[in-house]
Amino acid sequence: MSDFDPEKITFSSGNYINGEYISAPGDSLGVKRPSDGQLYAEIHQADAQTVDAAVTLAEAARIDSGWSTCSPRERGAALFRWADLIDGDSEYLAKLEAVGSTRPITDVINHEVPFTAAAIRFYAECADKYSGDVLPTRKNSLGMLINEPYGVIGAITPWNFPLSMASWKCGPALAAGNAVVLKPSELTPFSTARLAELAVRAGIPAGVLNVVQGSGQTTGNALVTHPLIRKVSFTGSTVTGAAIMSQAALHGTKPVTLELGGKSPQLVFDDAGDIDEVADRIFQGFTANAGQACVSGTRLIVQRGIAAALTEKLIALCQQPQPGMTWQASSRYSPLIDQRQGEKVASIVAASVAQGAEILAGGQRFEHPGDGWFWQPTLLAKVACDNVAVQQEIFGPVLTIQVFDDEHEAIALARHDVFGLCAGVHTLNLPRAMRLINALDAGTVWVNRYRRTHDFIIPTGGFQGSGMGKDLGRQAFEASMRQKSVLIDF
Ligand code: NDP
Protein backbone atom coordinates (compact mmCIF):
# COMPACT_ATOMS: atom_id res chain seq x y z
CA MET A 1 0.00 0.00 0.00
CA SER A 2 1.43 3.39 -0.94
CA ASP A 3 0.54 6.88 0.31
CA PHE A 4 -2.75 8.26 -0.97
CA ASP A 5 -4.42 11.65 -1.20
CA PRO A 6 -7.19 11.91 1.43
CA GLU A 7 -8.95 14.60 -0.63
CA LYS A 8 -9.57 12.13 -3.44
CA ILE A 9 -11.52 9.52 -1.54
CA THR A 10 -15.25 9.37 -2.28
CA PHE A 11 -17.93 7.75 -0.13
CA SER A 12 -21.59 7.91 0.78
CA SER A 13 -22.40 9.73 3.96
CA GLY A 14 -26.05 8.80 4.53
CA ASN A 15 -27.69 6.34 6.85
CA TYR A 16 -27.63 2.84 5.35
CA ILE A 17 -31.16 1.57 5.79
CA ASN A 18 -32.87 -1.33 4.04
CA GLY A 19 -30.05 -1.64 1.51
CA GLU A 20 -29.93 2.04 0.51
CA TYR A 21 -28.15 5.20 1.55
CA ILE A 22 -30.78 7.58 2.85
CA SER A 23 -30.16 11.19 3.76
CA ALA A 24 -31.95 11.85 7.03
CA PRO A 25 -33.58 15.28 7.39
CA GLY A 26 -31.90 15.85 10.81
CA ASP A 27 -29.11 18.24 11.83
CA SER A 28 -25.82 17.93 10.05
CA LEU A 29 -22.63 17.15 11.95
CA GLY A 30 -19.14 17.82 10.61
CA VAL A 31 -16.61 14.99 10.54
CA LYS A 32 -12.89 15.74 10.89
CA ARG A 33 -9.74 13.83 9.99
CA PRO A 34 -7.83 13.02 13.20
CA SER A 35 -4.40 13.35 11.52
CA ASP A 36 -4.76 17.02 10.56
CA GLY A 37 -8.04 18.11 12.13
CA GLN A 38 -9.52 19.05 8.73
CA LEU A 39 -13.27 18.89 8.23
CA TYR A 40 -13.80 16.44 5.36
CA ALA A 41 -17.44 15.40 5.45
CA GLU A 42 -20.85 15.84 7.03
CA ILE A 43 -23.39 13.37 8.27
CA HIS A 44 -27.09 14.01 8.58
CA GLN A 45 -27.99 12.85 12.01
CA ALA A 46 -30.70 10.19 12.26
CA ASP A 47 -33.38 11.53 14.59
CA ALA A 48 -35.97 9.42 16.42
CA GLN A 49 -38.11 9.16 13.27
CA THR A 50 -35.25 7.88 11.11
CA VAL A 51 -34.17 5.44 13.82
CA ASP A 52 -37.77 4.23 14.04
CA ALA A 53 -37.79 3.62 10.28
CA ALA A 54 -34.51 1.68 10.49
CA VAL A 55 -35.65 -0.51 13.38
CA THR A 56 -39.10 -1.16 11.95
CA LEU A 57 -37.64 -2.10 8.56
CA ALA A 58 -35.10 -4.34 10.28
CA GLU A 59 -37.83 -6.20 12.14
CA ALA A 60 -39.80 -6.67 8.91
CA ALA A 61 -36.71 -7.71 6.96
CA ARG A 62 -35.58 -10.40 9.37
CA ILE A 63 -39.02 -12.03 9.24
CA ASP A 64 -40.05 -11.45 5.62
CA SER A 65 -36.67 -12.44 4.16
CA GLY A 66 -36.54 -15.59 6.27
CA TRP A 67 -33.22 -14.52 7.85
CA SER A 68 -34.41 -15.44 11.34
CA THR A 69 -35.96 -18.72 10.29
CA CYS A 70 -33.71 -20.08 7.52
CA SER A 71 -31.29 -22.88 8.25
CA PRO A 72 -28.34 -21.62 10.30
CA ARG A 73 -26.08 -23.09 7.64
CA GLU A 74 -27.50 -20.68 5.06
CA ARG A 75 -26.80 -17.77 7.39
CA GLY A 76 -23.29 -19.05 7.89
CA ALA A 77 -22.77 -19.24 4.12
CA ALA A 78 -23.89 -15.61 3.72
CA LEU A 79 -21.51 -14.50 6.45
CA PHE A 80 -18.64 -16.36 4.75
CA ARG A 81 -19.43 -14.50 1.50
CA TRP A 82 -19.52 -11.23 3.44
CA ALA A 83 -16.08 -11.90 4.94
CA ASP A 84 -14.72 -12.64 1.45
CA LEU A 85 -16.12 -9.35 0.13
CA ILE A 86 -14.53 -7.48 3.04
CA ASP A 87 -11.16 -8.99 2.17
CA GLY A 88 -11.74 -8.12 -1.49
CA ASP A 89 -12.59 -4.52 -0.58
CA SER A 90 -9.57 -4.25 1.67
CA GLU A 91 -7.90 -1.32 -0.10
CA TYR A 92 -10.97 0.91 -0.17
CA LEU A 93 -12.02 0.03 3.38
CA ALA A 94 -8.49 0.68 4.58
CA LYS A 95 -8.45 4.12 2.95
CA LEU A 96 -11.80 5.04 4.46
CA GLU A 97 -10.60 3.93 7.87
CA ALA A 98 -7.22 5.63 7.56
CA VAL A 99 -8.71 8.97 6.55
CA GLY A 100 -11.37 9.04 9.23
CA SER A 101 -9.89 7.17 12.18
CA THR A 102 -6.67 7.10 14.17
CA ARG A 103 -5.34 3.99 12.44
CA PRO A 104 -2.38 4.31 10.04
CA ILE A 105 -3.09 2.80 6.62
CA THR A 106 -0.42 0.09 6.85
CA ASP A 107 -1.86 -1.06 10.14
CA VAL A 108 -5.41 -1.11 8.81
CA ILE A 109 -4.54 -3.09 5.72
CA ASN A 110 -2.31 -5.59 7.53
CA HIS A 111 -4.36 -6.04 10.68
CA GLU A 112 -7.69 -4.27 10.98
CA VAL A 113 -9.34 -5.42 7.75
CA PRO A 114 -8.18 -9.07 7.94
CA PHE A 115 -9.11 -9.10 11.65
CA THR A 116 -12.61 -7.83 10.78
CA ALA A 117 -13.15 -10.47 8.08
CA ALA A 118 -11.74 -13.21 10.32
CA ALA A 119 -14.13 -12.33 13.16
CA ILE A 120 -17.08 -12.62 10.79
CA ARG A 121 -15.79 -15.99 9.58
CA PHE A 122 -15.56 -17.19 13.17
CA TYR A 123 -19.28 -16.47 13.64
CA ALA A 124 -20.13 -17.94 10.24
CA GLU A 125 -18.63 -21.16 11.60
CA CYS A 126 -20.64 -20.86 14.82
CA ALA A 127 -23.96 -20.47 13.02
CA ASP A 128 -24.82 -24.19 12.73
CA LYS A 129 -22.67 -25.54 15.55
CA TYR A 130 -24.73 -24.70 18.53
CA SER A 131 -27.66 -26.80 19.65
CA GLY A 132 -30.37 -26.51 22.24
CA ASP A 133 -31.02 -29.18 24.83
CA VAL A 134 -33.35 -32.06 25.57
CA LEU A 135 -34.18 -31.99 29.27
CA PRO A 136 -34.88 -35.05 31.42
CA THR A 137 -38.62 -35.19 32.15
CA ARG A 138 -41.34 -37.82 32.68
CA LYS A 139 -41.39 -40.57 30.07
CA ASN A 140 -44.56 -39.45 28.32
CA SER A 141 -43.40 -35.87 27.88
CA LEU A 142 -40.53 -34.05 26.25
CA GLY A 143 -38.69 -31.09 27.75
CA MET A 144 -36.55 -28.94 25.48
CA LEU A 145 -34.57 -25.76 25.52
CA ILE A 146 -34.65 -23.99 22.18
CA ASN A 147 -32.36 -21.11 21.22
CA GLU A 148 -33.88 -18.38 19.14
CA PRO A 149 -32.79 -14.92 18.03
CA TYR A 150 -33.89 -11.91 20.06
CA GLY A 151 -35.19 -9.97 17.06
CA VAL A 152 -33.51 -6.63 16.36
CA ILE A 153 -30.32 -5.89 18.30
CA GLY A 154 -29.19 -2.30 18.77
CA ALA A 155 -25.41 -1.95 18.59
CA ILE A 156 -23.35 1.14 19.46
CA THR A 157 -19.65 1.26 18.70
CA PRO A 158 -16.86 3.71 19.58
CA TRP A 159 -14.30 5.47 17.41
CA ASN A 160 -11.14 3.61 18.34
CA PHE A 161 -11.51 0.50 16.15
CA PRO A 162 -14.58 1.14 13.97
CA LEU A 163 -14.26 -1.86 11.65
CA SER A 164 -13.40 -4.58 14.10
CA MET A 165 -15.86 -3.32 16.71
CA ALA A 166 -18.62 -3.52 14.10
CA SER A 167 -17.63 -7.11 13.26
CA TRP A 168 -17.61 -8.12 16.94
CA LYS A 169 -21.16 -6.82 17.32
CA CYS A 170 -22.65 -7.88 13.98
CA GLY A 171 -20.93 -11.27 13.54
CA PRO A 172 -22.58 -13.08 16.47
CA ALA A 173 -25.88 -11.20 16.25
CA LEU A 174 -26.39 -11.98 12.55
CA ALA A 175 -25.14 -15.58 12.78
CA ALA A 176 -27.78 -16.19 15.45
CA GLY A 177 -30.54 -14.89 13.13
CA ASN A 178 -31.07 -11.40 14.50
CA ALA A 179 -31.27 -8.17 12.54
CA VAL A 180 -28.99 -5.33 13.66
CA VAL A 181 -29.26 -1.56 13.69
CA LEU A 182 -25.80 -0.19 14.41
CA LYS A 183 -24.76 3.33 15.35
CA PRO A 184 -21.05 3.97 14.93
CA SER A 185 -19.42 6.92 16.64
CA GLU A 186 -20.21 10.09 14.75
CA LEU A 187 -16.45 10.73 14.74
CA THR A 188 -15.80 7.66 12.54
CA PRO A 189 -19.02 6.91 10.67
CA PHE A 190 -18.15 5.79 7.14
CA SER A 191 -16.32 2.47 7.19
CA THR A 192 -19.16 0.87 9.15
CA ALA A 193 -21.73 1.89 6.54
CA ARG A 194 -19.50 0.38 3.86
CA LEU A 195 -19.49 -2.92 5.80
CA ALA A 196 -23.29 -2.93 5.73
CA GLU A 197 -23.27 -2.25 2.00
CA LEU A 198 -20.97 -5.25 1.49
CA ALA A 199 -23.26 -7.39 3.64
CA VAL A 200 -26.12 -6.78 1.23
CA ARG A 201 -23.87 -7.57 -1.74
CA ALA A 202 -22.99 -10.83 -0.03
CA GLY A 203 -26.65 -11.84 0.05
CA ILE A 204 -27.57 -10.87 3.59
CA PRO A 205 -31.08 -9.55 2.95
CA ALA A 206 -31.45 -5.76 2.71
CA GLY A 207 -32.70 -4.39 6.01
CA VAL A 208 -31.11 -7.09 8.15
CA LEU A 209 -28.09 -4.87 8.85
CA ASN A 210 -28.64 -1.11 8.98
CA VAL A 211 -26.34 1.73 10.00
CA VAL A 212 -27.69 4.93 11.48
CA GLN A 213 -25.47 7.98 11.84
CA GLY A 214 -25.51 10.58 14.58
CA SER A 215 -24.63 11.50 18.13
CA GLY A 216 -25.13 9.38 21.19
CA GLN A 217 -27.60 11.78 22.74
CA THR A 218 -29.92 11.84 19.72
CA THR A 219 -29.42 8.75 17.57
CA GLY A 220 -27.94 6.41 20.20
CA ASN A 221 -30.63 7.24 22.70
CA ALA A 222 -33.44 6.76 20.16
CA LEU A 223 -31.97 3.35 19.31
CA VAL A 224 -31.60 2.10 22.88
CA THR A 225 -35.12 3.18 23.86
CA HIS A 226 -36.91 1.91 20.73
CA PRO A 227 -39.53 -0.69 21.73
CA LEU A 228 -38.55 -3.13 18.96
CA ILE A 229 -34.90 -3.21 20.06
CA ARG A 230 -34.75 -6.37 22.16
CA LYS A 231 -31.12 -6.26 23.20
CA VAL A 232 -28.37 -3.63 23.31
CA SER A 233 -24.69 -4.24 22.75
CA PHE A 234 -22.42 -1.30 23.53
CA THR A 235 -18.70 -0.53 23.60
CA GLY A 236 -17.52 2.77 25.01
CA SER A 237 -16.96 4.61 28.25
CA THR A 238 -18.11 3.39 31.65
CA VAL A 239 -20.23 6.48 32.24
CA THR A 240 -22.10 6.12 28.94
CA GLY A 241 -22.43 2.35 29.50
CA ALA A 242 -24.18 2.99 32.81
CA ALA A 243 -26.52 5.53 31.17
CA ILE A 244 -27.36 3.05 28.42
CA MET A 245 -27.97 0.28 30.91
CA SER A 246 -30.45 2.40 32.84
CA GLN A 247 -32.21 3.51 29.64
CA ALA A 248 -32.43 -0.13 28.50
CA ALA A 249 -33.88 -1.07 31.87
CA LEU A 250 -36.48 1.68 31.77
CA HIS A 251 -37.54 1.00 28.18
CA GLY A 252 -38.32 -2.70 28.13
CA THR A 253 -35.93 -4.32 30.64
CA LYS A 254 -33.64 -5.18 27.75
CA PRO A 255 -30.53 -7.26 28.26
CA VAL A 256 -27.28 -5.41 27.61
CA THR A 257 -23.73 -6.39 26.77
CA LEU A 258 -21.35 -3.66 27.87
CA GLU A 259 -17.68 -3.52 26.94
CA LEU A 260 -16.42 -0.50 28.87
CA GLY A 261 -13.31 1.27 30.02
CA GLY A 262 -10.21 0.07 31.78
CA LYS A 263 -7.14 1.14 33.73
CA SER A 264 -5.27 -2.09 33.35
CA PRO A 265 -2.16 -2.99 35.35
CA GLN A 266 0.92 -4.68 33.95
CA LEU A 267 2.79 -6.48 36.73
CA VAL A 268 6.45 -7.15 36.02
CA PHE A 269 8.46 -9.37 38.37
CA ASP A 270 12.24 -9.58 38.65
CA ASP A 271 12.06 -13.02 37.00
CA ALA A 272 10.18 -11.80 33.89
CA GLY A 273 12.89 -12.94 31.48
CA ASP A 274 14.51 -11.01 28.63
CA ILE A 275 14.25 -7.37 29.63
CA ASP A 276 14.21 -6.01 26.05
CA GLU A 277 11.27 -8.25 25.18
CA VAL A 278 9.44 -7.26 28.34
CA ALA A 279 10.05 -3.54 27.70
CA ASP A 280 8.72 -3.90 24.18
CA ARG A 281 5.57 -5.68 25.42
CA ILE A 282 4.90 -3.00 28.03
CA PHE A 283 5.55 -0.24 25.50
CA GLN A 284 3.23 -1.72 22.84
CA GLY A 285 0.65 -2.34 25.55
CA PHE A 286 0.20 1.36 26.33
CA THR A 287 1.04 3.00 22.99
CA ALA A 288 -0.90 0.87 20.48
CA ASN A 289 -3.43 3.19 18.80
CA ALA A 290 -1.83 5.94 20.95
CA GLY A 291 -3.35 4.36 24.03
CA GLN A 292 -6.89 4.65 22.67
CA ALA A 293 -7.90 1.09 23.44
CA CYS A 294 -10.04 -0.13 26.30
CA VAL A 295 -7.44 -2.82 27.06
CA SER A 296 -4.43 -0.47 27.18
CA GLY A 297 -2.00 -1.54 29.90
CA THR A 298 -1.47 1.88 31.40
CA ARG A 299 -0.27 1.09 34.92
CA LEU A 300 3.19 -0.46 35.17
CA ILE A 301 3.65 -2.14 38.54
CA VAL A 302 7.24 -3.31 38.65
CA GLN A 303 9.38 -5.17 41.20
CA ARG A 304 12.19 -3.10 42.70
CA GLY A 305 15.05 -5.27 41.43
CA ILE A 306 14.18 -4.68 37.77
CA ALA A 307 12.50 -1.26 38.03
CA ALA A 308 15.43 1.00 37.14
CA ALA A 309 16.61 -1.08 34.19
CA LEU A 310 13.12 -1.49 32.76
CA THR A 311 12.36 2.22 33.15
CA GLU A 312 15.55 3.08 31.28
CA LYS A 313 14.53 0.81 28.39
CA LEU A 314 11.06 2.34 28.31
CA ILE A 315 12.47 5.88 28.24
CA ALA A 316 14.52 4.88 25.18
CA LEU A 317 11.49 3.32 23.45
CA CYS A 318 9.45 6.47 24.11
CA GLN A 319 11.88 8.48 21.96
CA GLN A 320 11.21 6.37 18.85
CA PRO A 321 7.67 7.06 17.57
CA GLN A 322 7.25 9.85 15.07
CA PRO A 323 3.92 11.38 14.09
CA GLY A 324 2.76 10.92 10.52
CA MET A 325 -0.50 11.31 8.62
CA THR A 326 -2.56 8.12 8.74
CA TRP A 327 -2.71 8.07 4.92
CA GLN A 328 1.09 7.77 4.61
CA ALA A 329 2.33 4.21 4.25
CA SER A 330 5.33 4.87 6.50
CA SER A 331 3.20 6.10 9.45
CA ARG A 332 3.04 3.80 12.45
CA TYR A 333 2.02 6.07 15.31
CA SER A 334 -1.62 7.12 15.76
CA PRO A 335 -2.99 10.60 16.40
CA LEU A 336 -5.53 11.16 19.16
CA ILE A 337 -9.05 11.18 17.78
CA ASP A 338 -9.69 14.91 18.19
CA GLN A 339 -8.95 18.09 20.06
CA ARG A 340 -11.31 17.20 22.91
CA GLN A 341 -9.42 13.96 23.50
CA GLY A 342 -6.09 15.81 23.21
CA GLU A 343 -7.14 18.35 25.80
CA LYS A 344 -8.34 15.56 28.08
CA VAL A 345 -4.93 13.84 27.92
CA ALA A 346 -3.11 17.15 28.45
CA SER A 347 -5.23 18.10 31.44
CA ILE A 348 -4.84 14.72 33.18
CA VAL A 349 -1.06 14.77 32.69
CA ALA A 350 -0.92 18.33 34.10
CA ALA A 351 -3.12 17.38 37.06
CA SER A 352 -0.98 14.31 37.72
CA VAL A 353 2.18 16.45 37.82
CA ALA A 354 0.45 18.92 40.14
CA GLN A 355 -0.20 15.95 42.46
CA GLY A 356 3.51 15.10 42.53
CA ALA A 357 4.15 12.95 39.42
CA GLU A 358 7.51 13.20 37.67
CA ILE A 359 7.58 13.09 33.87
CA LEU A 360 10.33 10.69 32.73
CA ALA A 361 9.48 10.85 29.02
CA GLY A 362 7.08 12.74 26.77
CA GLY A 363 4.38 14.70 28.51
CA GLN A 364 3.58 16.90 25.52
CA ARG A 365 1.88 17.12 22.19
CA PHE A 366 4.20 16.50 19.22
CA GLU A 367 4.86 19.44 16.96
CA HIS A 368 3.33 18.45 13.66
CA PRO A 369 1.83 20.30 10.69
CA GLY A 370 -1.95 20.67 10.78
CA ASP A 371 -4.36 20.54 13.68
CA GLY A 372 -3.97 16.86 14.52
CA TRP A 373 -3.18 15.90 18.09
CA PHE A 374 -0.23 13.50 18.30
CA TRP A 375 0.74 12.91 21.92
CA GLN A 376 4.26 11.84 22.89
CA PRO A 377 4.54 8.47 24.69
CA THR A 378 4.60 9.57 28.30
CA LEU A 379 6.01 7.99 31.46
CA LEU A 380 4.90 9.24 34.86
CA ALA A 381 6.82 8.15 37.98
CA LYS A 382 6.36 9.00 41.68
CA VAL A 383 2.60 8.51 41.46
CA ALA A 384 0.62 7.66 44.57
CA CYS A 385 -2.42 5.38 44.32
CA ASP A 386 -4.76 8.36 44.44
CA ASN A 387 -2.94 10.19 41.62
CA VAL A 388 -5.39 11.13 38.88
CA ALA A 389 -3.27 9.36 36.22
CA VAL A 390 -3.48 6.10 38.21
CA GLN A 391 -7.19 6.45 38.80
CA GLN A 392 -8.67 7.73 35.53
CA GLU A 393 -8.85 6.14 32.11
CA ILE A 394 -6.82 8.62 30.05
CA PHE A 395 -7.19 7.05 26.58
CA GLY A 396 -3.81 8.36 25.52
CA PRO A 397 -0.24 6.94 25.48
CA VAL A 398 0.48 7.56 29.15
CA LEU A 399 2.01 4.98 31.51
CA THR A 400 2.26 5.39 35.27
CA ILE A 401 5.07 3.56 37.08
CA GLN A 402 4.73 2.15 40.60
CA VAL A 403 7.32 -0.02 42.34
CA PHE A 404 6.67 -2.98 44.67
CA ASP A 405 8.76 -5.28 46.82
CA ASP A 406 6.67 -8.45 47.09
CA GLU A 407 3.75 -10.25 45.48
CA HIS A 408 1.34 -9.16 48.17
CA GLU A 409 2.11 -5.49 47.53
CA ALA A 410 1.87 -6.01 43.76
CA ILE A 411 -1.65 -7.41 44.08
CA ALA A 412 -2.69 -4.53 46.34
CA LEU A 413 -1.36 -1.95 43.85
CA ALA A 414 -3.10 -3.69 40.93
CA ARG A 415 -6.51 -3.35 42.54
CA HIS A 416 -8.73 -0.57 41.14
CA ASP A 417 -11.97 0.67 42.69
CA VAL A 418 -13.77 1.07 39.37
CA PHE A 419 -12.20 -0.94 36.56
CA GLY A 420 -11.45 -4.64 36.03
CA LEU A 421 -10.91 -5.13 32.33
CA CYS A 422 -7.45 -6.67 31.79
CA ALA A 423 -4.18 -7.33 33.54
CA GLY A 424 -0.74 -8.38 32.36
CA VAL A 425 1.52 -10.61 34.44
CA HIS A 426 5.16 -10.89 33.39
CA THR A 427 7.00 -13.68 35.20
CA LEU A 428 8.60 -16.99 34.24
CA ASN A 429 7.57 -18.49 37.59
CA LEU A 430 4.48 -20.56 36.78
CA PRO A 431 3.18 -21.05 40.36
CA ARG A 432 3.42 -17.27 40.85
CA ALA A 433 1.60 -16.64 37.56
CA MET A 434 -1.20 -18.98 38.69
CA ARG A 435 -1.48 -17.20 42.05
CA LEU A 436 -1.72 -13.86 40.28
CA ILE A 437 -4.35 -15.13 37.80
CA ASN A 438 -6.48 -16.12 40.78
CA ALA A 439 -5.90 -12.92 42.72
CA LEU A 440 -6.46 -10.30 40.02
CA ASP A 441 -9.89 -8.74 39.49
CA ALA A 442 -9.79 -8.63 35.70
CA GLY A 443 -11.93 -10.10 32.93
CA THR A 444 -8.77 -11.02 30.97
CA VAL A 445 -5.33 -11.88 32.32
CA TRP A 446 -2.44 -12.07 29.86
CA VAL A 447 0.69 -13.85 31.06
CA ASN A 448 3.98 -12.99 29.34
CA ARG A 449 2.15 -11.14 26.59
CA TYR A 450 0.00 -8.05 26.36
CA ARG A 451 -2.18 -8.19 23.31
CA ARG A 452 -5.02 -10.09 21.72
CA THR A 453 -4.55 -12.84 19.16
CA HIS A 454 -6.71 -13.75 16.19
CA ASP A 455 -8.05 -16.64 18.29
CA PHE A 456 -11.59 -15.37 18.40
CA ILE A 457 -12.52 -18.30 20.62
CA ILE A 458 -11.16 -16.25 23.54
CA PRO A 459 -13.87 -13.87 24.71
CA THR A 460 -13.24 -10.40 26.04
CA GLY A 461 -15.13 -8.41 28.64
CA GLY A 462 -14.63 -6.72 31.96
CA PHE A 463 -15.46 -7.05 35.62
CA GLN A 464 -16.92 -4.26 37.78
CA GLY A 465 -17.12 -0.90 35.97
CA SER A 466 -15.44 -2.39 32.91
CA GLY A 467 -18.66 -3.97 31.80
CA MET A 468 -20.80 -7.06 31.68
CA GLY A 469 -21.08 -9.92 29.25
CA LYS A 470 -18.53 -10.83 26.63
CA ASP A 471 -17.64 -9.85 23.11
CA LEU A 472 -16.01 -12.53 20.95
CA GLY A 473 -15.87 -16.23 21.72
CA ARG A 474 -18.80 -18.62 21.68
CA GLN A 475 -20.11 -16.54 24.59
CA ALA A 476 -20.98 -13.59 22.33
CA PHE A 477 -22.85 -15.94 19.99
CA GLU A 478 -24.78 -17.55 22.86
CA ALA A 479 -25.61 -14.10 24.23
CA SER A 480 -27.21 -13.21 20.89
CA MET A 481 -29.95 -15.78 21.50
CA ARG A 482 -32.67 -16.21 24.06
CA GLN A 483 -33.64 -19.60 25.45
CA LYS A 484 -37.18 -20.89 25.23
CA SER A 485 -38.26 -23.72 27.55
CA VAL A 486 -40.68 -26.21 26.01
CA LEU A 487 -42.64 -29.05 27.62
CA ILE A 488 -44.68 -31.38 25.42
CA ASP A 489 -47.10 -33.94 26.82
CA PHE A 490 -47.66 -36.88 24.49
P1 NDP B 1 -18.69 7.34 24.77
O1 NDP B 1 -18.77 6.16 25.63
O2 NDP B 1 -19.44 8.54 25.21
O3 NDP B 1 -19.21 6.98 23.30
C1 NDP B 1 -19.19 5.70 22.72
C2 NDP B 1 -20.40 5.56 21.79
O4 NDP B 1 -21.63 5.68 22.53
C3 NDP B 1 -20.48 6.63 20.71
O5 NDP B 1 -21.04 6.06 19.53
C4 NDP B 1 -21.40 7.63 21.36
O6 NDP B 1 -21.95 8.53 20.47
C5 NDP B 1 -22.43 6.72 21.99
N1 NDP B 1 -23.22 7.35 23.05
C6 NDP B 1 -22.86 8.37 23.87
N2 NDP B 1 -23.88 8.70 24.70
C7 NDP B 1 -24.91 7.86 24.40
C8 NDP B 1 -26.24 7.69 24.92
N3 NDP B 1 -26.71 8.42 25.92
N4 NDP B 1 -27.02 6.74 24.35
C9 NDP B 1 -26.56 5.97 23.36
N5 NDP B 1 -25.33 6.10 22.81
C10 NDP B 1 -24.50 7.01 23.34
O7 NDP B 1 -17.16 7.69 24.51
P2 NDP B 1 -16.54 9.02 23.90
O8 NDP B 1 -16.43 8.83 22.46
O9 NDP B 1 -17.26 10.27 24.35
O10 NDP B 1 -15.09 9.01 24.59
C11 NDP B 1 -14.95 9.46 25.94
C12 NDP B 1 -14.10 8.52 26.75
O11 NDP B 1 -14.67 7.21 26.75
C13 NDP B 1 -12.69 8.30 26.20
O12 NDP B 1 -11.83 9.29 26.62
C14 NDP B 1 -12.35 6.97 26.78
O13 NDP B 1 -11.90 7.14 28.10
C15 NDP B 1 -13.68 6.23 26.80
N6 NDP B 1 -13.87 5.31 25.65
C16 NDP B 1 -13.75 3.97 25.86
C17 NDP B 1 -13.87 3.11 24.79
C18 NDP B 1 -13.70 1.63 24.93
O14 NDP B 1 -13.29 0.97 23.98
N7 NDP B 1 -14.03 1.04 26.07
C19 NDP B 1 -14.10 3.59 23.44
C20 NDP B 1 -14.27 5.01 23.32
C21 NDP B 1 -14.15 5.82 24.42
P3 NDP B 1 -21.25 9.98 20.47
O15 NDP B 1 -19.94 9.74 19.83
O16 NDP B 1 -22.17 10.80 19.71
O17 NDP B 1 -21.14 10.45 21.89
Short mmCIF file of C-alpha atoms and ligand atoms in Angstrom, two decimals, residues 156-160 183-186 215-216 220-221 234-237 240 244 259-261 294 340-341 344 393 395, ligand 1:
data_model
loop_
_atom_site.label_atom_id
_atom_site.label_comp_id
_atom_site.label_asym_id
_atom_site.label_seq_id
_atom_site.Cartn_x
_atom_site.Cartn_y
_atom_site.Cartn_z
CA ILE A 156 -23.35 1.14 19.46
CA THR A 157 -19.65 1.26 18.70
CA PRO A 158 -16.86 3.71 19.58
CA TRP A 159 -14.30 5.47 17.41
CA ASN A 160 -11.14 3.61 18.34
CA LYS A 183 -24.76 3.33 15.35
CA PRO A 184 -21.05 3.97 14.93
CA SER A 185 -19.42 6.92 16.64
CA GLU A 186 -20.21 10.09 14.75
CA SER A 215 -24.63 11.50 18.13
CA GLY A 216 -25.13 9.38 21.19
CA GLY A 220 -27.94 6.41 20.20
CA ASN A 221 -30.63 7.24 22.70
CA PHE A 234 -22.42 -1.30 23.53
CA THR A 235 -18.70 -0.53 23.60
CA GLY A 236 -17.52 2.77 25.01
CA SER A 237 -16.96 4.61 28.25
CA THR A 240 -22.10 6.12 28.94
CA ILE A 244 -27.36 3.05 28.42
CA GLU A 259 -17.68 -3.52 26.94
CA LEU A 260 -16.42 -0.50 28.87
CA GLY A 261 -13.31 1.27 30.02
CA CYS A 294 -10.04 -0.13 26.30
CA ARG A 340 -11.31 17.20 22.91
CA GLN A 341 -9.42 13.96 23.50
CA LYS A 344 -8.34 15.56 28.08
CA GLU A 393 -8.85 6.14 32.11
CA PHE A 395 -7.19 7.05 26.58
P1 NDP B 1 -18.69 7.34 24.77
O1 NDP B 1 -18.77 6.16 25.63
O2 NDP B 1 -19.44 8.54 25.21
O3 NDP B 1 -19.21 6.98 23.30
C1 NDP B 1 -19.19 5.70 22.72
C2 NDP B 1 -20.40 5.56 21.79
O4 NDP B 1 -21.63 5.68 22.53
C3 NDP B 1 -20.48 6.63 20.71
O5 NDP B 1 -21.04 6.06 19.53
C4 NDP B 1 -21.40 7.63 21.36
O6 NDP B 1 -21.95 8.53 20.47
C5 NDP B 1 -22.43 6.72 21.99
N1 NDP B 1 -23.22 7.35 23.05
C6 NDP B 1 -22.86 8.37 23.87
N2 NDP B 1 -23.88 8.70 24.70
C7 NDP B 1 -24.91 7.86 24.40
C8 NDP B 1 -26.24 7.69 24.92
N3 NDP B 1 -26.71 8.42 25.92
N4 NDP B 1 -27.02 6.74 24.35
C9 NDP B 1 -26.56 5.97 23.36
N5 NDP B 1 -25.33 6.10 22.81
C10 NDP B 1 -24.50 7.01 23.34
O7 NDP B 1 -17.16 7.69 24.51
P2 NDP B 1 -16.54 9.02 23.90
O8 NDP B 1 -16.43 8.83 22.46
O9 NDP B 1 -17.26 10.27 24.35
O10 NDP B 1 -15.09 9.01 24.59
C11 NDP B 1 -14.95 9.46 25.94
C12 NDP B 1 -14.10 8.52 26.75
O11 NDP B 1 -14.67 7.21 26.75
C13 NDP B 1 -12.69 8.30 26.20
O12 NDP B 1 -11.83 9.29 26.62
C14 NDP B 1 -12.35 6.97 26.78
O13 NDP B 1 -11.90 7.14 28.10
C15 NDP B 1 -13.68 6.23 26.80
N6 NDP B 1 -13.87 5.31 25.65
C16 NDP B 1 -13.75 3.97 25.86
C17 NDP B 1 -13.87 3.11 24.79
C18 NDP B 1 -13.70 1.63 24.93
O14 NDP B 1 -13.29 0.97 23.98
N7 NDP B 1 -14.03 1.04 26.07
C19 NDP B 1 -14.10 3.59 23.44
C20 NDP B 1 -14.27 5.01 23.32
C21 NDP B 1 -14.15 5.82 24.42
P3 NDP B 1 -21.25 9.98 20.47
O15 NDP B 1 -19.94 9.74 19.83
O16 NDP B 1 -22.17 10.80 19.71
O17 NDP B 1 -21.14 10.45 21.89
#
